[in-house]
GROMACS .gro file of C-alpha atoms in nm:
model
  307
    1MET     CA    1   3.502  -1.091  -4.831
    2TYR     CA    2   3.183  -1.253  -4.996
    3PHE     CA    3   2.901  -1.336  -4.786
    4SER     CA    4   2.638  -1.539  -4.903
    5ARG     CA    5   2.225  -1.455  -4.823
    6ARG     CA    6   2.259  -1.787  -4.583
    7ASP     CA    7   2.559  -1.654  -4.409
    8PHE     CA    8   2.391  -1.328  -4.386
    9LEU     CA    9   2.080  -1.454  -4.220
   10LYS     CA   10   2.281  -1.660  -3.980
   11LYS     CA   11   2.479  -1.364  -3.874
   12ALA     CA   12   2.178  -1.147  -3.832
   13GLY     CA   13   1.989  -1.408  -3.648
   14VAL     CA   14   2.296  -1.467  -3.384
   15THR     CA   15   2.279  -1.093  -3.358
   16ALA     CA   16   1.937  -1.051  -3.302
   17LEU     CA   17   1.943  -1.372  -3.055
   18ALA     CA   18   2.223  -1.212  -2.851
   19ALA     CA   19   2.019  -0.863  -2.785
   20THR     CA   20   1.690  -1.052  -2.757
   21THR     CA   21   1.873  -1.274  -2.472
   22MET     CA   22   2.067  -0.922  -2.324
   23THR     CA   23   1.696  -0.762  -2.321
   24ASP     CA   24   1.574  -1.083  -2.142
   25LEU     CA   25   1.860  -1.086  -1.871
   26LEU     CA   26   1.812  -0.715  -1.792
   27ALA     CA   27   1.456  -0.758  -1.770
   28GLU     CA   28   1.534  -1.063  -1.508
   29SER     CA   29   1.783  -0.857  -1.345
   30ALA     CA   30   1.514  -0.576  -1.281
   31ALA     CA   31   1.286  -0.798  -1.182
   32LYS     CA   32   1.497  -0.992  -0.914
   33LYS     CA   33   1.588  -0.625  -0.790
   34MET     CA   34   1.231  -0.619  -0.681
   35TRP     CA   35   1.182  -0.853  -0.377
   36PHE     CA   36   0.814  -0.794  -0.328
   37ASP     CA   37   0.537  -0.767  -0.603
   38ILE     CA   38   0.318  -0.456  -0.655
   39SER     CA   39  -0.067  -0.441  -0.632
   40LEU     CA   40  -0.304  -0.162  -0.665
   41ALA     CA   41  -0.525  -0.112  -0.347
   42GLU     CA   42  -0.893   0.000  -0.480
   43TRP     CA   43  -0.920   0.272  -0.222
   44SER     CA   44  -0.652   0.479  -0.419
   45LEU     CA   45  -0.962   0.512  -0.679
   46HIS     CA   46  -1.228   0.591  -0.402
   47LYS     CA   47  -1.287   0.957  -0.537
   48ALA     CA   48  -1.357   0.839  -0.836
   49LEU     CA   49  -1.553   0.507  -0.757
   50PHE     CA   50  -1.773   0.729  -0.509
   51ALA     CA   51  -1.876   0.951  -0.792
   52LYS     CA   52  -1.947   0.696  -1.029
   53LYS     CA   53  -1.685   0.748  -1.283
   54LEU     CA   54  -1.591   0.379  -1.266
   55THR     CA   55  -1.711   0.087  -1.098
   56ASN     CA   56  -1.574  -0.212  -0.891
   57LEU     CA   57  -1.629  -0.408  -1.228
   58ASP     CA   58  -1.354  -0.124  -1.398
   59PHE     CA   59  -1.139  -0.188  -1.145
   60PRO     CA   60  -0.902  -0.499  -1.292
   61GLU     CA   61  -0.858  -0.378  -1.655
   62LEU     CA   62  -0.817  -0.030  -1.545
   63ALA     CA   63  -0.553  -0.144  -1.280
   64ARG     CA   64  -0.358  -0.357  -1.561
   65LYS     CA   65  -0.396  -0.124  -1.890
   66GLU     CA   66  -0.383   0.223  -1.674
   67PHE     CA   67  -0.115   0.144  -1.449
   68GLY     CA   68   0.052  -0.189  -1.554
   69ILE     CA   69  -0.021  -0.373  -1.239
   70SER     CA   70  -0.158  -0.751  -1.220
   71ILE     CA   71  -0.242  -0.796  -0.903
   72VAL     CA   72  -0.569  -0.611  -0.748
   73GLU     CA   73  -0.694  -0.543  -0.380
   74TYR     CA   74  -1.083  -0.482  -0.343
   75VAL     CA   75  -1.242  -0.293  -0.102
   76ASN     CA   76  -1.595  -0.415  -0.012
   77GLN     CA   77  -1.769  -0.071  -0.010
   78PHE     CA   78  -1.760  -0.069  -0.392
   79PHE     CA   79  -1.963  -0.390  -0.389
   80LYS     CA   80  -2.142  -0.424  -0.084
   81ASP     CA   81  -2.461  -0.629  -0.170
   82LYS     CA   82  -2.274  -0.832  -0.394
   83ALA     CA   83  -2.094  -1.093  -0.167
   84GLU     CA   84  -2.339  -1.365  -0.242
   85ASP     CA   85  -2.429  -1.256  -0.594
   86LYS     CA   86  -2.302  -1.508  -0.814
   87THR     CA   87  -2.388  -1.367  -1.135
   88TYR     CA   88  -2.164  -1.031  -1.040
   89LEU     CA   89  -1.890  -1.247  -0.886
   90ASN     CA   90  -1.836  -1.440  -1.206
   91ASP     CA   91  -1.845  -1.084  -1.407
   92LEU     CA   92  -1.550  -0.984  -1.185
   93LEU     CA   93  -1.383  -1.278  -1.222
   94LYS     CA   94  -1.416  -1.295  -1.558
   95ARG     CA   95  -1.295  -0.946  -1.612
   96SER     CA   96  -0.957  -1.022  -1.386
   97LYS     CA   97  -0.904  -1.293  -1.565
   98ASP     CA   98  -0.963  -1.160  -1.931
   99ASN     CA   99  -0.722  -0.903  -1.832
  100GLY     CA  100  -0.452  -1.124  -1.657
  101VAL     CA  101  -0.517  -1.000  -1.309
  102THR     CA  102  -0.473  -1.172  -0.982
  103ASN     CA  103  -0.739  -1.114  -0.714
  104ASN     CA  104  -0.559  -1.097  -0.402
  105LEU     CA  105  -0.743  -0.923  -0.120
  106ILE     CA  106  -1.061  -0.772  -0.030
  107MET     CA  107  -1.077  -0.520   0.252
  108ILE     CA  108  -1.394  -0.566   0.477
  109ASP     CA  109  -1.511  -0.241   0.617
  110GLY     CA  110  -1.873  -0.193   0.789
  111GLU     CA  111  -1.945  -0.564   0.889
  112GLY     CA  112  -1.864  -0.449   1.299
  113GLY     CA  113  -1.554  -0.470   1.480
  114LEU     CA  114  -1.412  -0.792   1.571
  115GLY     CA  115  -1.308  -0.633   1.918
  116GLU     CA  116  -1.611  -0.542   2.061
  117LEU     CA  117  -1.670  -0.626   2.393
  118ASP     CA  118  -2.007  -0.736   2.419
  119ALA     CA  119  -1.998  -1.119   2.309
  120ALA     CA  120  -2.316  -1.088   2.107
  121VAL     CA  121  -2.229  -0.785   1.924
  122ARG     CA  122  -1.882  -0.936   1.851
  123ASN     CA  123  -2.016  -1.297   1.739
  124LYS     CA  124  -2.237  -1.094   1.490
  125ALA     CA  125  -1.932  -0.933   1.347
  126VAL     CA  126  -1.766  -1.223   1.316
  127GLU     CA  127  -2.054  -1.402   1.129
  128ASN     CA  128  -2.074  -1.121   0.916
  129HIS     CA  129  -1.737  -1.151   0.746
  130TYR     CA  130  -1.838  -1.541   0.641
  131LYS     CA  131  -1.957  -1.411   0.349
  132TRP     CA  132  -1.642  -1.215   0.236
  133VAL     CA  133  -1.430  -1.515   0.337
  134GLU     CA  134  -1.658  -1.709   0.092
  135ALA     CA  135  -1.626  -1.433  -0.150
  136ALA     CA  136  -1.285  -1.429  -0.137
  137LYS     CA  137  -1.247  -1.801  -0.218
  138PHE     CA  138  -1.481  -1.771  -0.525
  139LEU     CA  139  -1.266  -1.479  -0.685
  140GLY     CA  140  -0.923  -1.662  -0.595
  141CYS     CA  141  -0.834  -1.408  -0.349
  142LYS     CA  142  -0.612  -1.552  -0.034
  143THR     CA  143  -0.690  -1.301   0.212
  144ILE     CA  144  -0.935  -1.064   0.364
  145ARG     CA  145  -0.868  -0.760   0.570
  146VAL     CA  146  -1.074  -0.689   0.864
  147ASN     CA  147  -1.068  -0.420   1.163
  148ALA     CA  148  -1.034  -0.516   1.516
  149PHE     CA  149  -1.241  -0.197   1.674
  150GLY     CA  150  -1.399  -0.188   2.005
  151LYS     CA  151  -1.466   0.052   2.264
  152GLY     CA  152  -1.314   0.020   2.601
  153SER     CA  153  -0.980  -0.003   2.738
  154ASP     CA  154  -0.694  -0.155   2.527
  155GLU     CA  155  -0.674  -0.450   2.761
  156GLU     CA  156  -1.038  -0.513   2.677
  157ILE     CA  157  -1.032  -0.469   2.364
  158ALA     CA  158  -0.728  -0.709   2.300
  159LYS     CA  159  -0.896  -0.966   2.483
  160ALA     CA  160  -1.189  -0.906   2.283
  161ALA     CA  161  -0.999  -0.871   1.990
  162VAL     CA  162  -0.815  -1.212   2.058
  163ASP     CA  163  -1.172  -1.391   2.024
  164GLY     CA  164  -1.319  -1.221   1.756
  165LEU     CA  165  -1.014  -1.305   1.534
  166SER     CA  166  -0.962  -1.636   1.670
  167LYS     CA  167  -1.325  -1.725   1.552
  168LEU     CA  168  -1.314  -1.564   1.199
  169GLY     CA  169  -0.951  -1.751   1.132
  170GLU     CA  170  -1.090  -2.063   1.252
  171PHE     CA  171  -1.375  -2.052   0.961
  172ALA     CA  172  -1.134  -1.914   0.704
  173ALA     CA  173  -0.893  -2.182   0.790
  174LYS     CA  174  -1.148  -2.417   0.610
  175THR     CA  175  -1.100  -2.266   0.263
  176GLY     CA  176  -0.748  -2.159   0.281
  177ILE     CA  177  -0.806  -1.787   0.311
  178ASN     CA  178  -0.597  -1.546   0.534
  179VAL     CA  179  -0.729  -1.300   0.792
  180ILE     CA  180  -0.518  -0.976   0.838
  181VAL     CA  181  -0.568  -0.699   1.045
  182GLU     CA  182  -0.447  -0.309   0.918
  183ASN     CA  183  -0.343  -0.061   1.193
  184HIS     CA  184  -0.657   0.156   1.106
  185GLY     CA  185  -0.729   0.366   1.404
  186GLY     CA  186  -0.737   0.348   1.767
  187SER     CA  187  -0.555   0.049   1.949
  188SER     CA  188  -0.509  -0.120   1.607
  189SER     CA  189  -0.257   0.168   1.534
  190ASN     CA  190  -0.049   0.059   1.832
  191GLY     CA  191   0.196  -0.152   1.682
  192GLN     CA  192   0.253  -0.310   2.021
  193TRP     CA  193  -0.075  -0.356   2.096
  194LEU     CA  194  -0.155  -0.528   1.757
  195SER     CA  195   0.119  -0.748   1.794
  196GLY     CA  196   0.021  -0.848   2.109
  197VAL     CA  197  -0.295  -0.954   1.978
  198MET     CA  198  -0.141  -1.152   1.679
  199LYS     CA  199   0.086  -1.350   1.966
  200GLN     CA  200  -0.236  -1.455   2.163
  201VAL     CA  201  -0.429  -1.563   1.824
  202ASN     CA  202  -0.138  -1.735   1.717
  203LEU     CA  203  -0.305  -1.869   1.393
  204LYS     CA  204  -0.112  -1.944   1.099
  205ASN     CA  205  -0.364  -1.769   0.878
  206VAL     CA  206  -0.425  -1.472   1.099
  207GLY     CA  207  -0.189  -1.198   1.053
  208THR     CA  208  -0.112  -0.803   0.977
  209LEU     CA  209  -0.137  -0.564   0.704
  210PRO     CA  210   0.098  -0.301   0.802
  211ASP     CA  211  -0.005   0.015   0.661
  212PHE     CA  212   0.310   0.260   0.637
  213GLY     CA  213   0.069   0.576   0.732
  214ASN     CA  214  -0.223   0.439   0.958
  215PHE     CA  215  -0.023   0.532   1.279
  216CYS     CA  216  -0.281   0.782   1.414
  217ILE     CA  217  -0.434   0.639   1.730
  218VAL     CA  218  -0.628   0.944   1.843
  219ARG     CA  219  -0.794   1.172   1.570
  220LYS     CA  220  -0.873   1.546   1.621
  221GLU     CA  221  -1.053   1.775   1.374
  222GLY     CA  222  -0.764   1.864   1.119
  223GLY     CA  223  -0.522   1.640   1.206
  224CYS     CA  224  -0.406   1.366   1.437
  225ALA     CA  225  -0.399   1.406   1.849
  226GLU     CA  226  -0.187   1.080   1.919
  227SER     CA  227   0.032   0.885   1.677
  228TYR     CA  228   0.257   0.563   1.683
  229ASP     CA  229   0.611   0.575   1.547
  230ARG     CA  230   0.549   0.461   1.183
  231TYR     CA  231   0.913   0.270   1.206
  232GLN     CA  232   0.872   0.114   1.502
  233GLY     CA  233   0.492   0.035   1.436
  234THR     CA  234   0.617  -0.166   1.119
  235LYS     CA  235   0.890  -0.326   1.291
  236GLU     CA  236   0.680  -0.491   1.562
  237LEU     CA  237   0.400  -0.573   1.282
  238MET     CA  238   0.602  -0.740   1.011
  239PRO     CA  239   0.635  -1.090   1.183
  240PHE     CA  240   0.315  -1.108   1.141
  241ALA     CA  241   0.264  -0.954   0.788
  242LYS     CA  242   0.098  -1.095   0.487
  243GLY     CA  243   0.099  -0.799   0.280
  244VAL     CA  244   0.225  -0.464   0.356
  245SER     CA  245   0.006  -0.104   0.270
  246ALA     CA  246   0.243   0.102   0.057
  247LYS     CA  247   0.029   0.430   0.206
  248THR     CA  248   0.146   0.769   0.054
  249TYR     CA  249  -0.005   1.119   0.042
  250ASP     CA  250   0.237   1.393  -0.099
  251PHE     CA  251   0.541   1.384  -0.286
  252ASP     CA  252   0.838   1.616  -0.342
  253GLU     CA  253   0.976   1.778  -0.623
  254LYS     CA  254   1.218   1.460  -0.670
  255GLY     CA  255   0.962   1.208  -0.633
  256ASN     CA  256   0.979   1.113  -0.280
  257CYS     CA  257   0.690   1.062  -0.029
  258ILE     CA  258   0.716   1.335   0.219
  259GLU     CA  259   0.566   1.170   0.523
  260THR     CA  260   0.735   0.852   0.494
  261ASP     CA  261   1.125   0.791   0.425
  262TYR     CA  262   1.057   0.513   0.188
  263THR     CA  263   1.410   0.376   0.177
  264LYS     CA  264   1.403   0.358   0.607
  265ILE     CA  265   1.037   0.188   0.603
  266LEU     CA  266   1.145  -0.057   0.303
  267LYS     CA  267   1.452  -0.151   0.457
  268ILE     CA  268   1.250  -0.242   0.771
  269VAL     CA  269   1.043  -0.472   0.577
  270LYS     CA  270   1.290  -0.638   0.348
  271ASP     CA  271   1.521  -0.705   0.704
  272SER     CA  272   1.205  -0.902   0.820
  273GLY     CA  273   1.227  -1.148   0.529
  274PHE     CA  274   0.917  -1.024   0.400
  275LYS     CA  275   0.864  -1.161   0.023
  276GLY     CA  276   0.519  -1.069  -0.046
  277ILE     CA  277   0.299  -0.812  -0.201
  278ALA     CA  278   0.280  -0.451  -0.150
  279GLY     CA  279  -0.017  -0.290  -0.253
  280ILE     CA  280  -0.026   0.073  -0.337
  281GLU     CA  281  -0.263   0.303  -0.153
  282TYR     CA  282  -0.244   0.682  -0.282
  283GLU     CA  283  -0.500   0.895  -0.061
  284GLY     CA  284  -0.339   1.286  -0.130
  285SER     CA  285  -0.500   1.517  -0.301
  286LYS     CA  286  -0.198   1.725  -0.454
  287LEU     CA  287  -0.221   1.503  -0.720
  288SER     CA  288  -0.511   1.347  -0.904
  289GLU     CA  289  -0.561   0.986  -0.801
  290TYR     CA  290  -0.378   0.798  -1.118
  291ASP     CA  291  -0.112   1.089  -1.110
  292GLY     CA  292  -0.072   0.969  -0.720
  293ILE     CA  293  -0.085   0.615  -0.797
  294LYS     CA  294   0.192   0.647  -1.075
  295ALA     CA  295   0.416   0.864  -0.839
  296THR     CA  296   0.393   0.542  -0.551
  297LYS     CA  297   0.457   0.285  -0.814
  298ALA     CA  298   0.767   0.503  -0.937
  299LEU     CA  299   0.863   0.557  -0.590
  300LEU     CA  300   0.895   0.184  -0.528
  301GLU     CA  301   1.029   0.068  -0.828
  302ARG     CA  302   1.315   0.313  -0.778
  303ILE     CA  303   1.388   0.285  -0.365
  304ALA     CA  304   1.350  -0.102  -0.353
  305PRO     CA  305   1.644  -0.231  -0.581
  306THR     CA  306   1.858   0.035  -0.307
  307VAL     CA  307   1.809  -0.111   0.029
   0.00000   0.00000   0.00000
């Protein structure tokens, strides 16, 4: 049978179109199975950052080009004196835009505990966070992560934290920024305690950031003296979650996280109706920071479609 050049090109074009369509459908199918987006928490690279092997300004490009991640979570420790430096923030914003990266979150440490019992100390902590709310807004972030630390009984800290979070939440609401509390040691690592605080605050823009690996309530040298069940705690915090922190330390030979059953914990997250962003936060030492991030990303992409 004779085919003209036109017939051949037409047939080839249809075949190519079919192949392209099939590729697109497979990609779309894979995307649908991932019921959350993946971000990279800057703390995963804290060793390299503290060693000055890279800077906060390098982070957006590195996240995209090295790890294929287009959403990032900053840590204020790595640009502590730049919250009100518009020149610096403009540079950071440009770098994120140039690399197609979305700025999602700034984790705030070192600005005081929002659960401090002394009202003056607590109010100062609230005010210390204002500049970070404004920096988050400038960078296009949706959220800041804060700490509900304080010294006293659980009941006393809870009462103080409700006050501190309510005041900061009301300020942040004016700029459309969320304020979220991570289970980050002490009372906050008790899921029942932190969920109780959230119920009392009762503001739409104040929520939680369940961290799968941060349920140690009392630390001791070389380990944890008292811990809260991570699965129970995650379940209690998910109704208020505006993100989750996919913490990992070590992996077995099959690529599974040793300390956390990711099938079990991701099912808890999914069953809550969550469809937001899971931030990779690798803190292990057996793998390098780069390899640990890649291993965590692979784990999430493998497990999420199965739960």
